[in-house]
């Protein structure tokens, strides 16, 4: 192989490598029912302190991704608070994860829509990417073993929670 | 003990007291014009940058466009956040740092000059360098081939028949002309 051919080959290889790297990085993580829930220790909202979904292993956890600028999240907040209050005695909790937001706005949202359940904060879209999120709000039911049982990529209301989430919790509790 | 008594004890001579009073009054007059400015500055520091300058250099991470072009609810919140920091007298770098702390590095329109992001700056430089080298080689080659062409042309010219040879050749060819 001549030097010129070798250089051309290396150049083509470099371009293909860059394209492949870009595609691999661009592709959002996919999560599916049955997968372990993506988890990470995050700052509590409002601080101080930290928390993670793993802190509630052994319980059913409804993970709610939300942002203060998201209008459906405002309508969903009291629904989730009611769900938490009703199902807390049944080994169930809710964990809110604030994403793609700034801390001041998120804290103001929580003052306006108080929640008794734990809230965590993700910087930027880091957690959204981990959940393969396409928007906010999104909800994930995690079983006591830490695996995803339900993926609901839109707001929930009382009816959806009653029909799609509660049967699983009641069946296996 | 009253302030007046203490003043009299510290400065028993009237001349000293008067001189001190004059000094205090002069200092008060000198400081007085700057006092409102200092007070105003403490409440409302002068902006070091503009909202437009920041919005042209940062992204709306959800929209994937520059913040100045974005009009989504998230972008509007981000704009308010930027405006608040600019009004607080933060510099452009400080505002960008605060944005990264809140929204992550994807909020920066320009990648950072460290880690893998450095390749965004290095790859174009390398590509230009390779292009320049390739161009230089091409020019050298072209010039060399040009010189070779000139040499072969002069060789050809040198090999061309002389006038009497050409005449004889013509005569010979015409003899065999059919």
CSV table of C-alpha atoms in Angstrom, one decimal:
chain,number,residue,atom,x,y,z
A,1,UNK,CA,0.0,0.0,0.0
A,2,UNK,CA,1.4,3.4,-1.0
A,3,UNK,CA,1.7,6.2,1.5
A,4,UNK,CA,-1.0,8.2,-0.3
A,5,UNK,CA,-3.4,5.3,-0.1
A,6,UNK,CA,-2.6,4.8,3.6
A,7,UNK,CA,-3.3,8.5,4.4
A,8,UNK,CA,-6.6,8.4,2.5
A,9,UNK,CA,-7.6,5.2,4.3
A,10,UNK,CA,-6.7,6.9,7.7
A,11,UNK,CA,-8.6,10.0,6.8
A,12,UNK,CA,-11.8,8.0,5.9
A,13,UNK,CA,-11.4,6.0,9.1
A,14,UNK,CA,-11.2,9.2,11.1
A,15,UNK,CA,-14.3,10.6,9.6
A,16,UNK,CA,-16.3,7.4,10.1
A,17,UNK,CA,-15.0,7.2,13.7
A,18,UNK,CA,-16.1,10.8,14.4
A,19,UNK,CA,-19.6,10.1,12.9
A,20,UNK,CA,-20.0,7.0,15.0
A,21,UNK,CA,-18.9,8.8,18.1
A,22,UNK,CA,-21.4,11.5,17.4
A,23,UNK,CA,-24.2,9.1,16.8
A,24,UNK,CA,-23.5,7.1,20.0
A,25,UNK,CA,-23.4,10.3,22.0
A,26,UNK,CA,-26.5,11.7,20.5
A,27,UNK,CA,-28.6,8.6,21.0
A,28,UNK,CA,-30.7,9.0,24.2
A,29,UNK,CA,-30.6,6.2,26.7
A,30,UNK,CA,-33.5,3.9,26.4
A,31,UNK,CA,-35.1,2.5,29.5
A,32,UNK,CA,-37.7,-0.3,29.3
A,33,UNK,CA,-40.1,-1.9,31.8
A,34,UNK,CA,-38.1,-4.5,33.7
A,35,UNK,CA,-34.8,-2.5,33.6
A,36,UNK,CA,-33.2,-1.3,36.8
A,37,UNK,CA,-34.2,2.3,37.4
A,38,UNK,CA,-31.4,4.8,36.4
A,39,UNK,CA,-30.2,6.1,39.8
A,40,UNK,CA,-27.8,8.6,41.1
A,41,UNK,CA,-27.2,10.5,44.4
A,42,UNK,CA,-28.7,14.0,43.8
A,43,UNK,CA,-28.9,17.1,45.9
A,44,UNK,CA,-32.2,17.4,47.8
A,45,UNK,CA,-34.6,20.2,46.8
A,46,UNK,CA,-34.6,22.4,48.7
A,47,UNK,CA,-31.2,21.6,50.3
A,48,UNK,CA,-29.3,20.7,52.2
A,49,UNK,CA,-28.7,17.0,51.9
A,50,UNK,CA,-28.7,14.4,49.2
A,51,UNK,CA,-30.9,11.5,48.2
A,52,UNK,CA,-31.5,8.8,45.6
A,53,UNK,CA,-34.2,6.4,44.5
A,54,UNK,CA,-32.2,3.6,46.1
A,55,UNK,CA,-32.9,5.2,49.5
A,56,UNK,CA,-36.4,3.8,49.1
A,57,UNK,CA,-35.5,0.3,48.0
A,58,UNK,CA,-38.1,-2.1,49.4
A,59,UNK,CA,-40.9,0.3,48.6
A,60,UNK,CA,-42.9,1.1,45.4
A,61,UNK,CA,-41.6,4.4,44.2
A,62,UNK,CA,-43.3,6.7,41.7
A,63,UNK,CA,-40.5,8.8,40.1
A,64,UNK,CA,-41.8,12.0,38.7
A,65,UNK,CA,-39.5,14.2,36.4
A,66,UNK,CA,-40.7,17.8,36.5
A,67,UNK,CA,-39.7,21.4,35.8
A,68,UNK,CA,-41.0,24.6,37.2
A,69,UNK,CA,-41.7,26.1,33.7
A,70,UNK,CA,-43.8,23.1,32.7
A,71,UNK,CA,-47.5,23.9,32.8
A,72,UNK,CA,-48.8,20.3,33.0
A,73,UNK,CA,-46.4,19.8,36.0
A,74,UNK,CA,-48.4,22.4,37.9
A,75,UNK,CA,-51.6,20.5,37.4
A,76,UNK,CA,-50.0,17.2,38.2
A,77,UNK,CA,-48.4,18.4,41.5
A,78,UNK,CA,-51.6,18.1,43.6
A,79,UNK,CA,-52.4,14.8,42.0
A,80,UNK,CA,-49.0,13.4,43.0
A,81,UNK,CA,-49.4,14.8,46.5
A,82,UNK,CA,-52.8,13.0,46.9
A,83,UNK,CA,-51.3,9.8,45.6
A,84,UNK,CA,-48.5,10.0,48.1
A,85,UNK,CA,-50.8,10.7,51.0
A,86,UNK,CA,-53.2,7.9,50.1
A,87,UNK,CA,-50.5,5.3,49.4
A,88,UNK,CA,-47.9,6.1,51.9
A,89,UNK,CA,-49.3,3.5,54.3
A,90,UNK,CA,-49.1,0.9,51.5
A,91,UNK,CA,-45.3,0.8,51.2
A,92,UNK,CA,-45.3,3.4,48.5
A,93,UNK,CA,-43.7,6.8,48.0
A,94,UNK,CA,-43.2,9.4,45.4
A,95,UNK,CA,-39.8,10.9,44.5
A,96,UNK,CA,-39.8,14.1,42.5
A,97,UNK,CA,-36.7,14.9,40.3
A,98,UNK,CA,-36.5,18.5,39.1
A,99,UNK,CA,-34.8,18.6,35.7
A,100,UNK,CA,-33.8,21.2,33.1
A,101,UNK,CA,-34.5,24.0,35.6
A,102,UNK,CA,-32.8,26.5,37.9
A,103,UNK,CA,-32.8,26.0,41.6
A,104,UNK,CA,-34.5,29.3,42.4
A,105,UNK,CA,-37.5,28.7,40.1
A,106,UNK,CA,-37.7,25.0,41.3
A,107,UNK,CA,-37.8,26.1,45.0
A,108,UNK,CA,-40.5,28.7,44.2
A,109,UNK,CA,-42.5,26.0,42.4
A,110,UNK,CA,-42.4,23.9,45.6
A,111,UNK,CA,-43.5,26.8,47.7
A,112,UNK,CA,-46.4,27.3,45.4
A,113,UNK,CA,-47.2,23.5,45.1
A,114,UNK,CA,-46.0,22.0,48.4
A,115,UNK,CA,-45.2,18.3,48.4
A,116,UNK,CA,-44.6,16.2,51.4
A,117,UNK,CA,-42.6,13.6,49.4
A,118,UNK,CA,-38.9,13.9,48.8
A,119,UNK,CA,-37.6,16.1,46.0
A,120,UNK,CA,-34.3,15.9,44.3
A,121,UNK,CA,-32.6,18.1,41.7
A,122,UNK,CA,-30.7,17.2,38.6
A,123,UNK,CA,-28.4,19.7,36.9
A,124,UNK,CA,-29.5,20.3,33.3
A,125,UNK,CA,-30.8,17.3,31.4
A,126,UNK,CA,-28.5,14.8,33.0
A,127,UNK,CA,-31.3,12.7,34.6
A,128,UNK,CA,-33.7,13.3,31.7
A,129,UNK,CA,-31.1,11.7,29.4
A,130,UNK,CA,-30.6,8.8,31.9
A,131,UNK,CA,-34.3,8.1,31.7
A,132,UNK,CA,-34.4,8.6,27.9
A,133,UNK,CA,-36.8,11.4,28.6
A,134,UNK,CA,-38.6,13.2,25.8
A,135,UNK,CA,-40.1,16.0,27.9
A,136,UNK,CA,-41.7,16.8,31.2
A,137,UNK,CA,-43.5,15.6,33.1
A,138,UNK,CA,-42.7,11.9,32.9
A,139,UNK,CA,-43.5,9.3,35.5
A,140,UNK,CA,-42.0,5.9,36.2
A,141,UNK,CA,-43.2,3.3,38.7
A,142,UNK,CA,-40.3,1.5,40.3
A,143,UNK,CA,-41.0,-1.8,42.2
A,144,UNK,CA,-39.5,-2.6,45.6
A,145,UNK,CA,-36.5,-4.4,43.9
A,146,UNK,CA,-35.6,-1.2,42.0
A,147,UNK,CA,-36.8,-2.3,38.6
A,148,UNK,CA,-39.1,-0.2,36.4
A,149,UNK,CA,-42.7,-1.4,36.4
A,150,UNK,CA,-44.5,1.3,34.5
A,151,UNK,CA,-43.2,4.0,32.1
A,152,UNK,CA,-45.7,6.9,31.6
A,153,UNK,CA,-44.1,9.6,29.4
A,154,UNK,CA,-46.8,12.3,30.1
A,155,UNK,CA,-48.7,13.8,33.0
A,156,UNK,CA,-50.7,11.6,35.3
A,157,UNK,CA,-54.1,12.2,36.8
A,158,UNK,CA,-56.1,10.4,39.4
A,159,UNK,CA,-57.6,8.1,36.8
A,160,UNK,CA,-54.4,7.1,35.2
A,161,UNK,CA,-52.8,6.4,38.6
A,162,UNK,CA,-55.8,4.4,39.7
A,163,UNK,CA,-55.9,2.3,36.5
A,164,UNK,CA,-52.3,1.9,35.5
A,165,UNK,CA,-50.2,2.2,38.6
A,166,UNK,CA,-52.3,1.1,41.6
A,167,UNK,CA,-53.2,-2.3,40.3
A,168,UNK,CA,-49.5,-3.3,40.2
A,169,UNK,CA,-48.9,-1.9,43.7
A,170,UNK,CA,-51.9,-3.7,45.1
A,171,UNK,CA,-51.3,-6.9,43.3
A,172,UNK,CA,-47.8,-7.3,44.7
A,173,UNK,CA,-48.2,-5.7,48.1
B,1,UNK,CA,-20.5,60.7,80.7
B,2,UNK,CA,-22.0,62.7,77.9
B,3,UNK,CA,-20.3,63.0,74.5
B,4,UNK,CA,-19.7,66.8,75.2
B,5,UNK,CA,-17.9,66.0,78.5
B,6,UNK,CA,-15.8,63.3,77.0
B,7,UNK,CA,-14.9,65.6,74.1
B,8,UNK,CA,-13.8,68.3,76.7
B,9,UNK,CA,-11.7,65.8,78.6
B,10,UNK,CA,-10.0,64.5,75.5
B,11,UNK,CA,-9.3,68.0,74.1
B,12,UNK,CA,-9.1,70.5,77.0
B,13,UNK,CA,-8.0,73.4,74.9
B,14,UNK,CA,-10.8,75.2,73.0
B,15,UNK,CA,-8.4,75.9,70.0
B,16,UNK,CA,-7.8,72.2,69.6
B,17,UNK,CA,-11.5,71.4,69.8
B,18,UNK,CA,-12.3,74.1,67.2
B,19,UNK,CA,-9.6,72.8,64.9
B,20,UNK,CA,-10.9,69.3,65.2
B,21,UNK,CA,-14.5,70.4,64.5
B,22,UNK,CA,-13.2,72.2,61.4
B,23,UNK,CA,-11.4,69.1,60.2
B,24,UNK,CA,-14.5,66.9,60.8
B,25,UNK,CA,-16.7,69.4,58.9
B,26,UNK,CA,-14.3,69.5,56.0
B,27,UNK,CA,-14.2,65.7,55.8
B,28,UNK,CA,-18.0,65.5,56.0
B,29,UNK,CA,-18.3,68.0,53.1
B,30,UNK,CA,-15.8,66.1,51.0
B,31,UNK,CA,-17.5,62.7,51.6
B,32,UNK,CA,-21.1,64.0,51.3
B,33,UNK,CA,-21.3,64.1,47.4
B,34,UNK,CA,-20.1,60.5,47.1
B,35,UNK,CA,-22.4,59.1,49.8
B,36,UNK,CA,-25.5,58.8,47.6
B,37,UNK,CA,-23.5,57.2,44.8
B,38,UNK,CA,-22.0,54.7,47.2
B,39,UNK,CA,-25.5,53.9,48.7
B,40,UNK,CA,-27.0,53.6,45.2
B,41,UNK,CA,-24.1,51.4,44.1
B,42,UNK,CA,-24.6,49.0,47.0
B,43,UNK,CA,-28.3,48.6,46.0
B,44,UNK,CA,-28.0,48.7,42.2
B,45,UNK,CA,-24.5,47.9,40.9
B,46,UNK,CA,-23.6,49.0,37.4
B,47,UNK,CA,-24.1,46.2,34.9
B,48,UNK,CA,-20.9,44.7,33.5
B,49,UNK,CA,-22.5,43.1,30.5
B,50,UNK,CA,-25.9,43.1,28.7
B,51,UNK,CA,-28.6,40.5,28.6
B,52,UNK,CA,-28.4,40.5,24.7
B,53,UNK,CA,-24.6,39.8,24.9
B,54,UNK,CA,-25.2,36.8,27.1
B,55,UNK,CA,-28.3,35.5,25.2
B,56,UNK,CA,-26.3,35.5,22.0
B,57,UNK,CA,-23.7,33.2,23.5
B,58,UNK,CA,-25.7,30.7,25.4
B,59,UNK,CA,-28.2,28.0,24.5
B,60,UNK,CA,-31.7,27.2,25.5
B,61,UNK,CA,-30.9,23.5,26.3
B,62,UNK,CA,-34.4,22.2,25.7
B,63,UNK,CA,-34.9,24.0,22.4
B,64,UNK,CA,-31.4,23.3,21.0
B,65,UNK,CA,-31.1,26.9,19.7
B,66,UNK,CA,-29.4,30.1,20.9
B,67,UNK,CA,-31.3,31.6,23.8
B,68,UNK,CA,-31.8,34.8,21.9
B,69,UNK,CA,-33.8,32.9,19.3
B,70,UNK,CA,-35.8,30.8,21.8
B,71,UNK,CA,-39.2,31.6,23.0
B,72,UNK,CA,-40.2,28.4,24.9
B,73,UNK,CA,-41.3,28.5,28.6
B,74,UNK,CA,-38.0,27.2,29.7
B,75,UNK,CA,-36.2,29.8,27.6
B,76,UNK,CA,-38.3,32.6,29.1
B,77,UNK,CA,-37.3,31.4,32.6
B,78,UNK,CA,-33.6,31.2,31.6
B,79,UNK,CA,-33.8,34.8,30.2
B,80,UNK,CA,-35.2,36.0,33.5
B,81,UNK,CA,-32.4,34.2,35.3
B,82,UNK,CA,-29.8,35.9,33.1
B,83,UNK,CA,-31.5,39.3,33.4
B,84,UNK,CA,-31.4,39.0,37.2
B,85,UNK,CA,-27.7,38.2,37.3
B,86,UNK,CA,-26.9,41.0,34.8
B,87,UNK,CA,-28.8,43.5,37.0
B,88,UNK,CA,-26.9,42.2,40.0
B,89,UNK,CA,-23.7,43.4,38.3
B,90,UNK,CA,-22.3,40.0,37.4
B,91,UNK,CA,-19.8,39.8,34.6
B,92,UNK,CA,-20.3,37.7,31.4
B,93,UNK,CA,-18.1,34.9,32.7
B,94,UNK,CA,-19.9,34.9,36.1
B,95,UNK,CA,-23.3,34.7,34.4
B,96,UNK,CA,-22.1,31.8,32.2
B,97,UNK,CA,-20.7,30.0,35.2
B,98,UNK,CA,-24.0,30.4,37.0
B,99,UNK,CA,-25.9,29.1,34.0
B,100,UNK,CA,-23.6,26.0,33.7
B,101,UNK,CA,-24.1,25.4,37.5
B,102,UNK,CA,-27.9,25.5,37.0
B,103,UNK,CA,-28.4,24.0,33.5
B,104,UNK,CA,-25.3,22.0,32.9
B,105,UNK,CA,-22.5,22.5,30.3
B,106,UNK,CA,-24.9,22.1,27.4
B,107,UNK,CA,-26.1,25.6,28.0
B,108,UNK,CA,-22.9,27.0,26.5
B,109,UNK,CA,-23.1,27.7,22.8
B,110,UNK,CA,-19.4,27.3,22.5
B,111,UNK,CA,-17.8,24.1,23.8
B,112,UNK,CA,-15.2,24.3,26.6
B,113,UNK,CA,-11.5,24.3,25.7
B,114,UNK,CA,-10.8,21.2,27.8
B,115,UNK,CA,-11.5,17.4,27.6
B,116,UNK,CA,-13.2,16.0,24.6
B,117,UNK,CA,-14.8,19.4,23.8
B,118,UNK,CA,-11.3,20.6,23.0
B,119,UNK,CA,-11.5,18.6,19.7
B,120,UNK,CA,-14.1,21.1,18.5
B,121,UNK,CA,-11.3,23.6,18.4
B,122,UNK,CA,-8.4,21.3,17.4
B,123,UNK,CA,-10.1,19.4,14.6
B,124,UNK,CA,-10.7,22.5,12.4
B,125,UNK,CA,-7.1,23.7,13.0
B,126,UNK,CA,-5.7,20.3,12.1
B,127,UNK,CA,-7.9,20.2,9.0
B,128,UNK,CA,-6.7,23.6,7.9
B,129,UNK,CA,-3.1,22.6,8.6
B,130,UNK,CA,-3.5,19.4,6.5
B,131,UNK,CA,-5.2,21.3,3.7
B,132,UNK,CA,-2.3,23.9,3.7
B,133,UNK,CA,0.3,21.1,3.6
B,134,UNK,CA,-1.6,19.3,0.8
B,135,UNK,CA,-1.9,22.6,-1.1
B,136,UNK,CA,1.8,23.3,-0.7
B,137,UNK,CA,2.7,19.8,-2.0
B,138,UNK,CA,0.3,20.3,-5.0
B,139,UNK,CA,1.9,23.6,-5.9
B,140,UNK,CA,5.4,22.2,-5.6
B,141,UNK,CA,4.4,19.3,-7.8
B,142,UNK,CA,2.7,21.5,-10.3
B,143,UNK,CA,5.7,23.8,-10.5
B,144,UNK,CA,8.0,20.8,-10.9
B,145,UNK,CA,5.9,19.3,-13.7
B,146,UNK,CA,5.9,22.8,-15.3
B,147,UNK,CA,9.7,22.8,-15.3
B,148,UNK,CA,9.8,19.3,-16.7
B,149,UNK,CA,7.4,20.4,-19.5
B,150,UNK,CA,9.7,23.3,-20.3
B,151,UNK,CA,12.7,21.1,-20.3
B,152,UNK,CA,11.1,18.6,-22.6
B,153,UNK,CA,9.9,21.4,-24.9
B,154,UNK,CA,13.4,22.8,-25.1
B,155,UNK,CA,14.7,19.3,-25.7
B,156,UNK,CA,12.1,18.9,-28.4
B,157,UNK,CA,13.1,22.3,-29.8
B,158,UNK,CA,16.7,21.2,-29.8
B,159,UNK,CA,15.8,18.0,-31.6
B,160,UNK,CA,13.9,19.9,-34.3
B,161,UNK,CA,15.5,19.6,-37.8
B,162,UNK,CA,17.6,22.5,-39.2
B,163,UNK,CA,16.3,24.4,-42.2
B,164,UNK,CA,18.3,22.5,-44.8
B,165,UNK,CA,17.3,19.2,-43.3
B,166,UNK,CA,13.7,20.3,-43.3
B,167,UNK,CA,14.0,21.2,-47.0
B,168,UNK,CA,15.6,17.9,-47.8
B,169,UNK,CA,12.9,16.1,-45.9
B,170,UNK,CA,10.2,18.0,-47.8
B,171,UNK,CA,11.8,17.1,-51.1
B,172,UNK,CA,12.1,13.5,-50.2
B,173,UNK,CA,8.5,13.3,-49.1
B,174,UNK,CA,7.3,15.1,-52.2
B,175,UNK,CA,9.1,12.5,-54.3
B,176,UNK,CA,7.0,9.8,-52.7
B,177,UNK,CA,3.9,11.8,-52.9
B,178,UNK,CA,1.2,9.8,-54.6
